[in-house]
Coordinates of C-alpha atoms in Angstrom, one line a residue:
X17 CA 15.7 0.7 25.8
X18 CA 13.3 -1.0 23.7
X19 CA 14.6 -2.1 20.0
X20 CA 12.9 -1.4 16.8
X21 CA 13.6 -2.8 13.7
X22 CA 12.6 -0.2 10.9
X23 CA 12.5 -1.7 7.5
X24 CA 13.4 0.6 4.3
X25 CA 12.4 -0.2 0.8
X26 CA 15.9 -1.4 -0.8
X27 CA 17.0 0.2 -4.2
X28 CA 14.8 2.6 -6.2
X29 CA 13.4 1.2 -8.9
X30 CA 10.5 2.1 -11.2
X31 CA 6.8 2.1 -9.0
X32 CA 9.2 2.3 -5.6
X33 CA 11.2 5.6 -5.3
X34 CA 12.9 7.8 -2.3
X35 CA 9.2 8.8 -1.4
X36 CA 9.4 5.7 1.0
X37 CA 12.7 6.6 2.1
X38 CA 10.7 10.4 3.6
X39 CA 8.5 8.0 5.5
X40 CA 11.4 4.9 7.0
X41 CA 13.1 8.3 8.2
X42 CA 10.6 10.4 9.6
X43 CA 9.2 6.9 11.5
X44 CA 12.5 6.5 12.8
X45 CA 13.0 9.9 14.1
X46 CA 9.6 9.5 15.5
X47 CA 10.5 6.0 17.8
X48 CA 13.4 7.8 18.5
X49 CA 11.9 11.0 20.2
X50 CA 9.4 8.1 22.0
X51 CA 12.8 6.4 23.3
X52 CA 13.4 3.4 21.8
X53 CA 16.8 2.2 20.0
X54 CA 16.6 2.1 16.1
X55 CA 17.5 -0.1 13.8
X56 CA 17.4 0.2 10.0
X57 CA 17.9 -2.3 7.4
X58 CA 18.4 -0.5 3.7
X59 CA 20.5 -1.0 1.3
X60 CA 20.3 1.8 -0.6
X61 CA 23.2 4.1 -0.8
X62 CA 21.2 6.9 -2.0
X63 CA 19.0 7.4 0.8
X64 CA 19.1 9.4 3.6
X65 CA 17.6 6.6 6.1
X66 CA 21.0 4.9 5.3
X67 CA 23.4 8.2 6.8
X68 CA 25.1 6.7 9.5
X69 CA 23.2 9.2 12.0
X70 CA 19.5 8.9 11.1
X71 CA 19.1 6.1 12.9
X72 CA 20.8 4.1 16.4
X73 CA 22.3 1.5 13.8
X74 CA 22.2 0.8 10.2
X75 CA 22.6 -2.5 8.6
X76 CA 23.2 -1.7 5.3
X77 CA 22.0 -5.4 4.1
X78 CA 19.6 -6.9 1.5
X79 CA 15.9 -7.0 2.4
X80 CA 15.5 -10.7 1.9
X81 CA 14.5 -12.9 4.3
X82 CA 18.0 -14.3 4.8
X83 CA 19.6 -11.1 5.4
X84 CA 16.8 -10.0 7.8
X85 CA 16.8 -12.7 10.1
X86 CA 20.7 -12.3 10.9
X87 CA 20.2 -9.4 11.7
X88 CA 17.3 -10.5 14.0
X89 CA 19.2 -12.9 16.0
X90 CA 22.1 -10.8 16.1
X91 CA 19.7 -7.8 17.9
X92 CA 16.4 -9.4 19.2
X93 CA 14.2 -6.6 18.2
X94 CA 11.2 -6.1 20.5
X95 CA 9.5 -5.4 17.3
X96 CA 9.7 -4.5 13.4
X97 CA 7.7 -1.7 11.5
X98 CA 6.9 -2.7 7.8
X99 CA 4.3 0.1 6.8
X100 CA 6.8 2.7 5.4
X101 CA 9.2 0.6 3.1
X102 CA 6.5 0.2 0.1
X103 CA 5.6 -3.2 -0.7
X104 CA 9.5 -4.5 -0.5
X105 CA 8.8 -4.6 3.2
X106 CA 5.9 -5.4 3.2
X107 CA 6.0 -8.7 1.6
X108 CA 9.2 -9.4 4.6
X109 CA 5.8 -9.4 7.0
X110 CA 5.1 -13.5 7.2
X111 CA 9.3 -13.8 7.3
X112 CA 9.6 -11.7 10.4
X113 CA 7.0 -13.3 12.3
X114 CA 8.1 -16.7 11.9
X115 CA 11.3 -15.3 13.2
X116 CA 8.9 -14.6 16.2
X117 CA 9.4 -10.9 15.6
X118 CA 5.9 -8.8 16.3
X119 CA 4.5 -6.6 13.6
X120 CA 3.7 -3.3 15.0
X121 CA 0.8 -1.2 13.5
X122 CA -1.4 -3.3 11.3
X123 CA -1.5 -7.0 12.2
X124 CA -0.2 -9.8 9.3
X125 CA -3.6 -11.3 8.5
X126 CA -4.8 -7.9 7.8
X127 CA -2.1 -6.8 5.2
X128 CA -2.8 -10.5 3.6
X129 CA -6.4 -9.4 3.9
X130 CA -6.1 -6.0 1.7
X131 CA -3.8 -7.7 -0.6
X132 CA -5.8 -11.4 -1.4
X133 CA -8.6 -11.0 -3.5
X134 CA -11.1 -12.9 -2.4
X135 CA -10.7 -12.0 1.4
X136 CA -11.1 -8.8 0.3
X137 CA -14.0 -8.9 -1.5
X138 CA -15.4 -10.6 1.5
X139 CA -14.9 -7.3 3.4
X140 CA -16.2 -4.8 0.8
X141 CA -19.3 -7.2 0.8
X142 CA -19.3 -6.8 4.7
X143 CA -19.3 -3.2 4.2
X144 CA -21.4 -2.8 1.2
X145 CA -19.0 -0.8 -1.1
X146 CA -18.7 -2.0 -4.8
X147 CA -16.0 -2.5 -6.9
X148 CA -15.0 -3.4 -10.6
X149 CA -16.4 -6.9 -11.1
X150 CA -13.7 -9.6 -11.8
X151 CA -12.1 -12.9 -11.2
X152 CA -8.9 -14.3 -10.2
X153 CA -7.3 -16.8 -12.8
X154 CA -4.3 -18.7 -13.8
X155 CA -4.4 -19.7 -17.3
X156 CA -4.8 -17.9 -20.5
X157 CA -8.1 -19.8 -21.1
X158 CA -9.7 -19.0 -17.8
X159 CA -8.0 -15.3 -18.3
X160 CA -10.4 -15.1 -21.8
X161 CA -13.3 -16.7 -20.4
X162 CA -13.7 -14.3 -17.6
X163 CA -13.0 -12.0 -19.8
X164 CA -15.7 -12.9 -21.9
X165 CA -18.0 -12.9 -18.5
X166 CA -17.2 -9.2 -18.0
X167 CA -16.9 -8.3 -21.9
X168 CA -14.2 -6.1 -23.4
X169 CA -12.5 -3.6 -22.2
X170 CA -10.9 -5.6 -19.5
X171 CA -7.7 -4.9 -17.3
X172 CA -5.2 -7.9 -16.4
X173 CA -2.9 -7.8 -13.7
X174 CA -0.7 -9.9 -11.4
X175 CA -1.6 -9.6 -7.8
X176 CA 1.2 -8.6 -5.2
X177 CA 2.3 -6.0 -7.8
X178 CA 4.5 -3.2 -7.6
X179 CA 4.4 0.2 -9.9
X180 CA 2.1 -1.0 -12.3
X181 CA 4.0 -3.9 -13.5
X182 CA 2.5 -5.4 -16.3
X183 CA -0.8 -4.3 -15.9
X184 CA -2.3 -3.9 -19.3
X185 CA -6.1 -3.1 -20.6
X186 CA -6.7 -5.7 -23.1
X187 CA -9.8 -5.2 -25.9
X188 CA -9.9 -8.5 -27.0
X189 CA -9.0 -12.4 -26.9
X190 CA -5.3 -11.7 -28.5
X191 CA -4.9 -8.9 -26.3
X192 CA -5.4 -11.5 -23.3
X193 CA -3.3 -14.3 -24.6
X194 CA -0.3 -11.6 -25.1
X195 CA -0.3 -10.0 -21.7
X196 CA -0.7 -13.4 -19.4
X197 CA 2.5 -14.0 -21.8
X198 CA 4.0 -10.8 -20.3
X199 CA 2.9 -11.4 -16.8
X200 CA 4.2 -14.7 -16.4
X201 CA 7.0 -13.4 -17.2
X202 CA 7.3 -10.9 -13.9
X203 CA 5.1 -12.8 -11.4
X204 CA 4.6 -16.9 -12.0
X205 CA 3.6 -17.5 -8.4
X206 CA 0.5 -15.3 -8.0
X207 CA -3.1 -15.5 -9.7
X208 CA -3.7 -13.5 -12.2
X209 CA -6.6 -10.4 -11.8
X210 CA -9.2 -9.6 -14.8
X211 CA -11.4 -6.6 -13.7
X212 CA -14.2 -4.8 -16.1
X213 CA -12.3 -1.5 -16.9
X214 CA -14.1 0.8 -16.1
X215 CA -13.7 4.4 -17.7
X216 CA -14.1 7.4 -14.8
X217 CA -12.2 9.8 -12.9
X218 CA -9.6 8.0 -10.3
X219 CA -8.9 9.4 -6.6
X220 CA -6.5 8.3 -4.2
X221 CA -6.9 8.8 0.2
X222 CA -4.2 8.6 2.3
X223 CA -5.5 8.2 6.0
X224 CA -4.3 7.5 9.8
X225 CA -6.0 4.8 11.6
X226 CA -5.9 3.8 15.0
X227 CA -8.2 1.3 14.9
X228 CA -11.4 3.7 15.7
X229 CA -10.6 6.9 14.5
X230 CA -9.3 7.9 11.5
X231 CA -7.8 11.1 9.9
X232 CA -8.0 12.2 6.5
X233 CA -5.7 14.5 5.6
X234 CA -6.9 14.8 2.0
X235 CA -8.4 13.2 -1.0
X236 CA -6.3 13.6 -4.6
X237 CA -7.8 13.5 -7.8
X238 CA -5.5 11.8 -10.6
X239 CA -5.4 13.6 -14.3
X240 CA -4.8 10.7 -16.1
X241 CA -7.9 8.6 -16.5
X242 CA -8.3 5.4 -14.4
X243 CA -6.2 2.7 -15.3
X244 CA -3.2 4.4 -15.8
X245 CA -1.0 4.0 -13.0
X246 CA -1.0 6.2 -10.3
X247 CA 3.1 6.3 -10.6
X248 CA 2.4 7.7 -14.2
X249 CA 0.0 10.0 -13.6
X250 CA -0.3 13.6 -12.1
X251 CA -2.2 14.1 -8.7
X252 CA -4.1 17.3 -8.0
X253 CA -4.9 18.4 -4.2
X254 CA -7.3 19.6 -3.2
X255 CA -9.4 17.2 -5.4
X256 CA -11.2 19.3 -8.6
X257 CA -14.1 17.5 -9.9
X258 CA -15.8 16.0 -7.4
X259 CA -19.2 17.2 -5.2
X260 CA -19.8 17.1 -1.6
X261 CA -21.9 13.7 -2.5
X262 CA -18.8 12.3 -4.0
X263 CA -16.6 12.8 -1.5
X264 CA -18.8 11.8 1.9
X265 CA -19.1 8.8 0.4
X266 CA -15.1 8.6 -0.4
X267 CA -15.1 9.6 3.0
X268 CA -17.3 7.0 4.6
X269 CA -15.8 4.0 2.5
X270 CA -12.5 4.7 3.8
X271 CA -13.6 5.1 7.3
X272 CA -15.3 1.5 7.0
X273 CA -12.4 -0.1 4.9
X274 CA -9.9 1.0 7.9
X275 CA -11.5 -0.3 10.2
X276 CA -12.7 -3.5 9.2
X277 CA -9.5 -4.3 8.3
X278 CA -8.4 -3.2 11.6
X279 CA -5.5 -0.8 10.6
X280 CA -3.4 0.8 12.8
X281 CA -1.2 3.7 11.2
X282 CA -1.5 4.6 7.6
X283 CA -3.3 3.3 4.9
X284 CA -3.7 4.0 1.0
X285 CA -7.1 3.6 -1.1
X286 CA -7.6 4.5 -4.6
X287 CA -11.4 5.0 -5.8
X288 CA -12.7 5.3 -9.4
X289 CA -15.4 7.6 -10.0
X290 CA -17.9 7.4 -12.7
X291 CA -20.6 9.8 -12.3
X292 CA -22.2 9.6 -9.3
X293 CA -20.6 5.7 -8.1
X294 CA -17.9 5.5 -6.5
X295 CA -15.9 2.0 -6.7
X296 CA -13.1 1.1 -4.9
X297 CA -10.0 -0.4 -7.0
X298 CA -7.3 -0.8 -3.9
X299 CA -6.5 -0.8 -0.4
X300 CA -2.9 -1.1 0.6
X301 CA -2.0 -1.0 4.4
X302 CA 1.2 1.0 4.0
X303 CA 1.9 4.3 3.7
X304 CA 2.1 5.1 -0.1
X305 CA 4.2 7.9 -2.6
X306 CA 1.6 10.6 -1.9
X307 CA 2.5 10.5 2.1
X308 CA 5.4 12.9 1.5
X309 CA 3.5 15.4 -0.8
X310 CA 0.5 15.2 1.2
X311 CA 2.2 15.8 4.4
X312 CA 4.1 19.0 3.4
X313 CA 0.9 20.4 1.1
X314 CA -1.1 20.5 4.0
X315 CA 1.6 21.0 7.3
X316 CA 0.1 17.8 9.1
X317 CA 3.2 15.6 10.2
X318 CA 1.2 12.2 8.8
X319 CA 4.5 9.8 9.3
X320 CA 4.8 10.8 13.1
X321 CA 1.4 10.4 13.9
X322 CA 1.3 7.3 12.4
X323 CA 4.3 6.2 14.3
X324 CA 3.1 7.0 17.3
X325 CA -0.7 5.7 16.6
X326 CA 1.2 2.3 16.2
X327 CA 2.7 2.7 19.2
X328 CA -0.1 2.3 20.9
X329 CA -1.7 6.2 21.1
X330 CA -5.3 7.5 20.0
X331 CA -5.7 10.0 17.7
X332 CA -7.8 11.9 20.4
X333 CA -5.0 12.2 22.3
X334 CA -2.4 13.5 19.4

């Protein structure tokens, strides 16, 4: 039988809860009724992916590069799946293929893609969809200037960020020097993002890709204004506010974004809108907290037809 390395998210902590834990173990189940061996690596004691039965074997390990790839030569894997364990797993991507183990569902270039700025801005040029103007920087000087560029109210974040970390919306030049103080604290090794804050309603799409078509199962509308973090804030489904205008254009954005990106299983995009505009703030090409929620709200089974789009299926077909 074929092996498949299923990667979980590691130990809850704020941003990264058991939502990811739903997904590791329903993809499991799913490679499972396909016929391959599984293999998990969690180390999280509190999470069902790490009972001794969910999956063929469990190594309950650190997910650190190190850890992972003993467990690769011990096993050989015939291929890993990074998509459902948050961003811990994801950032394990560039590690496991120079370990020569293939990525299935969306390739490595196009998870660097959705997550570096200026390749992505490349692509939302591509597809003509706008977004909150801003730069990438690395000092507190260049942070004000830009911030000067785009005028006050600004947000600042680190890039490759988890749960919100230190993402603050800073009205002025103290405001700046203060938070690049915070963030360099979390995350020295990334840029730094200023965007124009801008003040509108935010919405988040989770959708299924298989590199053609693509399946919507719904679009949420956040409570909390934009710029809170979606981890903070209440999601309403179906969405309340918007008009059929609003959301074929949600609709056609995320249809363009998966597939110039060239995703296969899930991906997560969060919109703001502000009247009659709709910008997009994020793509990430994993599945996201909502999946679980999502999935039971509306009966579709998103995690196993994402499994078994990455293994190689068409949505036609499922």
């Amino acid at each position: 039988r074929k092996k498949v390395l299923v990667l979980g998210s590691g130990p809850i902590r704020i941003g990264q809860g058991i939502e990811f834990d739903f997904c590791s173990v329903h993809c499991t189940w799913a490679f499972a009724k396909e016929g391959y061996e599984t293999i998990i690596i969690n180390n999280n004691p509190e999470t069902v992916s790490t009972d001794f039965d969910i999956a063929d074997k469990l190594y309950f390990e650190p997910l650190t590069p190190e850890d992972v790839e003993s467990i690769v030569n011990l096993e050989k894997p015939d291929g890993a799946v990074v998509q459902f364990g948050g961003q811990t797993a994801i950032k394990l991507t560039e590690a496991l293929m120079k370990m020569g183990v293939p990525i299935l569902g969306t390739s490595a270039e196009n998870v660097d893609a959705a997550e570096d700025r200026e390749l992505f801005d490349e692509i939302l040029e591509k597809c003509g969809i706008p977004r909150p103007s801003g730069h990438t920087v690395f000092t507190a000087e260049e942070a004000k200037k830009a911030a000067n560029e785009l005028g006050y109210p600004v947000l600042v974040r680190p890039s490759y960020v988890l749960g919100g970390q230190g993402m603050q919306i800073a009205i002025n030049d103290e405001d700046v020097d203060e938070f690049i103080g915070i963030i360099n604290r979390i995350a020295q090794e990334h840029p730094i993002l200023v965007d124009k804050y801008l003040v509108g309603k935010e919405i988040e799409v989770d959708a299924v890709c298989d590199g053609e078509d693509i399946l919507i199962p719904g679009i949420m509308e956040h409570i909390e204004r934009a710029g809170i973090h979606s981890g903070d804030s209440i999601s309403v489904y179906p969405a309340q506010s918007l008009d059929d205008h609003v959301k074929a254009t949600i609709v056609d954005y995320t249809r363009k974004l998966a597939q110039s990106l060239h995703v296969i299983g899930l991906i997560n995009i969060q919109f703001i809108v502000c009247g009659e505009d709709v910008y997009v703030i994020e793509v990430n090409p994993r599945s996201s907290r909502t999946v679980p929620y999502i999935s039971k709200v509306t009966g579709i089974p998103i995690v196993p037809l994402a499994t078994r789009v990455i293994l190689g299926k068409k949505l036609k077909e499922l």
